[in-house]
Coordinates of C-alpha atoms in Angstrom, one line a residue:
M18 CA 148.0 -35.5 13.5
K19 CA 144.7 -37.4 14.3
K20 CA 142.7 -34.7 12.5
I21 CA 144.8 -35.0 9.4
L22 CA 144.4 -38.7 9.4
V23 CA 140.6 -38.5 9.8
L24 CA 140.4 -35.9 7.0
A25 CA 142.5 -38.1 4.7
I26 CA 140.1 -41.0 5.4
L27 CA 137.1 -38.8 4.6
L28 CA 138.7 -37.6 1.4
L29 CA 139.3 -41.1 0.2
A30 CA 135.8 -42.4 1.2
T31 CA 133.6 -39.8 -0.4
A32 CA 132.7 -38.7 -3.9
P33 CA 130.4 -35.8 -5.0
V34 CA 126.8 -36.2 -5.9
F35 CA 125.7 -33.6 -8.5
A36 CA 123.6 -33.1 -11.5
Q37 CA 125.9 -31.1 -13.7
N38 CA 126.8 -32.0 -17.2
P39 CA 130.1 -31.1 -18.7
L40 CA 130.4 -28.8 -21.7
K41 CA 131.1 -30.9 -24.9
V42 CA 133.9 -31.0 -27.4
G43 CA 133.1 -28.6 -30.2
Q44 CA 131.1 -26.2 -28.1
Q45 CA 132.2 -22.5 -27.9
A46 CA 134.0 -22.0 -24.6
P47 CA 132.3 -19.5 -22.3
Q48 CA 134.3 -16.2 -22.1
F49 CA 135.5 -14.8 -18.8
S50 CA 137.9 -12.3 -17.3
A51 CA 139.4 -12.5 -13.8
K52 CA 142.4 -11.5 -11.7
D53 CA 144.9 -14.3 -11.1
N54 CA 147.1 -15.0 -8.1
A55 CA 149.7 -12.5 -9.3
G56 CA 147.1 -9.7 -9.7
Q57 CA 147.1 -9.9 -13.5
V58 CA 143.9 -9.9 -15.5
V59 CA 143.4 -13.2 -17.3
D60 CA 141.0 -12.7 -20.2
L61 CA 140.1 -15.8 -22.2
K62 CA 139.2 -13.8 -25.3
Q63 CA 142.6 -12.0 -25.2
L64 CA 144.5 -15.2 -24.7
L65 CA 142.9 -16.8 -27.7
K66 CA 143.4 -13.6 -29.7
N67 CA 147.1 -14.0 -28.9
N68 CA 146.9 -17.3 -30.7
Q69 CA 147.2 -19.5 -27.6
S70 CA 145.3 -22.6 -26.6
V71 CA 144.2 -22.7 -23.0
V72 CA 144.4 -25.7 -20.6
L73 CA 141.7 -24.7 -18.1
F74 CA 141.4 -26.9 -15.0
F75 CA 139.3 -26.7 -11.9
Y76 CA 140.5 -27.8 -8.5
R77 CA 138.8 -28.1 -5.1
G78 CA 141.4 -26.4 -2.9
Q79 CA 144.8 -26.4 -1.3
W80 CA 143.6 -28.9 1.2
C81 CA 143.0 -31.6 -1.5
P82 CA 146.1 -33.9 -2.0
Y83 CA 144.8 -35.0 -5.4
C84 CA 144.5 -31.4 -6.6
N85 CA 148.0 -30.6 -5.3
K86 CA 149.5 -33.6 -7.1
H87 CA 147.8 -32.7 -10.3
I88 CA 149.0 -29.1 -10.1
K89 CA 152.6 -30.3 -9.4
D90 CA 152.4 -32.5 -12.4
L91 CA 151.3 -29.6 -14.6
Q92 CA 154.0 -27.4 -13.1
D93 CA 156.7 -30.1 -13.7
S94 CA 155.6 -30.3 -17.4
L95 CA 154.8 -26.6 -17.9
Q96 CA 157.6 -26.1 -20.5
L97 CA 156.2 -29.0 -22.6
L98 CA 152.7 -27.5 -22.4
T99 CA 153.7 -24.0 -23.2
G100 CA 155.9 -25.3 -25.9
K101 CA 152.7 -26.5 -27.6
G102 CA 151.3 -23.0 -27.3
A103 CA 149.2 -23.6 -24.3
Y104 CA 148.4 -21.2 -21.5
V105 CA 147.7 -23.1 -18.3
L106 CA 145.1 -21.7 -15.9
G107 CA 143.7 -23.1 -12.7
V108 CA 140.4 -22.1 -11.1
S109 CA 139.3 -22.7 -7.6
P110 CA 136.5 -21.5 -5.3
E111 CA 139.0 -21.1 -2.4
T112 CA 140.0 -17.6 -1.1
A113 CA 143.0 -15.7 -2.5
A114 CA 144.9 -16.8 0.7
G115 CA 144.0 -20.4 -0.1
V116 CA 145.3 -20.0 -3.7
Q117 CA 148.6 -18.6 -2.3
K118 CA 148.8 -21.7 -0.1
T119 CA 148.3 -23.8 -3.3
V120 CA 151.1 -21.9 -5.0
A121 CA 153.4 -22.4 -2.0
K122 CA 152.7 -26.2 -1.8
T123 CA 152.9 -26.9 -5.5
K124 CA 155.4 -24.2 -6.7
A125 CA 152.9 -23.4 -9.5
S126 CA 154.1 -20.6 -11.7
F127 CA 151.1 -20.4 -13.9
S128 CA 147.9 -18.4 -13.3
I129 CA 145.4 -19.5 -10.7
V130 CA 142.1 -17.7 -10.2
S131 CA 140.0 -17.5 -7.1
D132 CA 136.5 -17.9 -8.4
R133 CA 134.7 -16.6 -5.3
D134 CA 131.4 -16.0 -6.9
Y135 CA 131.5 -19.3 -8.8
S136 CA 130.9 -17.6 -12.1
I137 CA 133.6 -19.4 -14.1
M138 CA 132.7 -22.7 -12.4
K139 CA 129.0 -22.2 -13.3
A140 CA 129.8 -21.2 -16.9
Y141 CA 131.7 -24.4 -17.4
Q142 CA 129.1 -26.4 -15.5
V143 CA 131.5 -27.9 -12.9
N144 CA 130.0 -26.5 -9.7
Y145 CA 128.0 -28.6 -7.2
V146 CA 126.9 -28.2 -3.6
M147 CA 128.2 -30.7 -1.2
E148 CA 125.5 -32.8 0.5
P149 CA 125.0 -31.6 4.2
G150 CA 126.2 -34.9 5.7
L151 CA 129.4 -34.9 3.7
A152 CA 130.1 -31.2 4.6
D153 CA 129.5 -32.1 8.2
R154 CA 131.9 -35.1 8.0
Y155 CA 134.6 -32.9 6.4
K156 CA 134.1 -30.3 9.2
K157 CA 134.4 -33.0 11.9
G158 CA 137.6 -34.0 10.2
G159 CA 139.0 -30.5 10.5
L160 CA 138.0 -29.0 7.1
D161 CA 135.3 -26.4 6.8
V162 CA 134.9 -26.1 3.1
A163 CA 132.7 -23.0 3.3
M164 CA 135.3 -21.2 5.5
A165 CA 138.1 -22.3 3.1
N166 CA 136.1 -20.7 0.3
G167 CA 135.2 -17.6 2.4
Q168 CA 131.5 -18.3 1.8
T169 CA 128.5 -19.6 3.7
D170 CA 127.8 -22.5 1.3
Y171 CA 129.6 -25.7 0.4
V172 CA 130.3 -25.3 -3.3
L173 CA 133.1 -27.2 -5.0
P174 CA 134.0 -27.9 -8.6
V175 CA 134.2 -31.3 -10.2
P176 CA 138.0 -31.3 -10.9
A177 CA 137.4 -31.0 -14.6
T178 CA 139.9 -30.0 -17.4
Y179 CA 139.0 -28.3 -20.6
I180 CA 141.4 -27.6 -23.5
I181 CA 140.2 -24.6 -25.4
G182 CA 141.5 -24.2 -29.0
K183 CA 142.7 -21.0 -30.6
D184 CA 139.3 -20.8 -32.3
G185 CA 137.6 -20.6 -28.9
K186 CA 136.1 -24.1 -29.2
I187 CA 136.5 -26.8 -26.6
K188 CA 138.9 -29.5 -28.0
Y189 CA 139.1 -31.8 -25.0
V190 CA 137.1 -32.5 -21.8
H191 CA 138.0 -34.4 -18.7
F192 CA 135.0 -34.5 -16.3
D193 CA 134.8 -37.2 -13.7
A194 CA 132.8 -37.3 -10.5
D195 CA 135.8 -39.2 -9.0
Y196 CA 138.0 -36.4 -7.8
K197 CA 141.0 -38.8 -7.7
K198 CA 141.0 -39.1 -11.5
R199 CA 142.8 -36.4 -13.4
P200 CA 144.1 -36.3 -17.0
S201 CA 147.7 -37.0 -17.4
V202 CA 150.1 -34.5 -19.0
K203 CA 150.6 -37.0 -21.8
T204 CA 146.8 -36.9 -22.5
L205 CA 146.8 -33.2 -22.4
M206 CA 149.8 -33.0 -24.8
A207 CA 148.1 -35.4 -27.2
N208 CA 145.0 -33.1 -27.3
L209 CA 146.8 -29.8 -27.7

């Protein structure tokens, strides 16, 4: 219990330092193809070809309470989002086992991709490397981010959200260094 409390305090007291810039509204969305948590290939080009918009969001991992709350909110409103023609897709650097924990915690029924090589995160310019002191503090609190990601580095995404229109262009961007701030479903609905 003490480790959980220490980790919660660390999560609340720290924000990422990074030099990334988000993609902008109107830009062409980078194409990608990856297997999701159900073993299905998710191909952005094919989704758009099927005349769907895509709500693409990046989250840090199943260990992040803010990520889990955001995912639960998306799941609770999934019918509203899909009713507007949206395909909801989450991307995380965590391992496939971590993604399964996310699904178990949040009951997410939409696609979630384990971006183990960070290729999607890099394409959307949301990746950053945790500063060593912060990574060490997380580790002392009981969370080894590198291990959670199945890697030797400490890469996380800014928890950004992009809405990609049927034409393949970015229609909406939420990009905030403060991982506690996420777009509301109401905001997403207004931008679909």
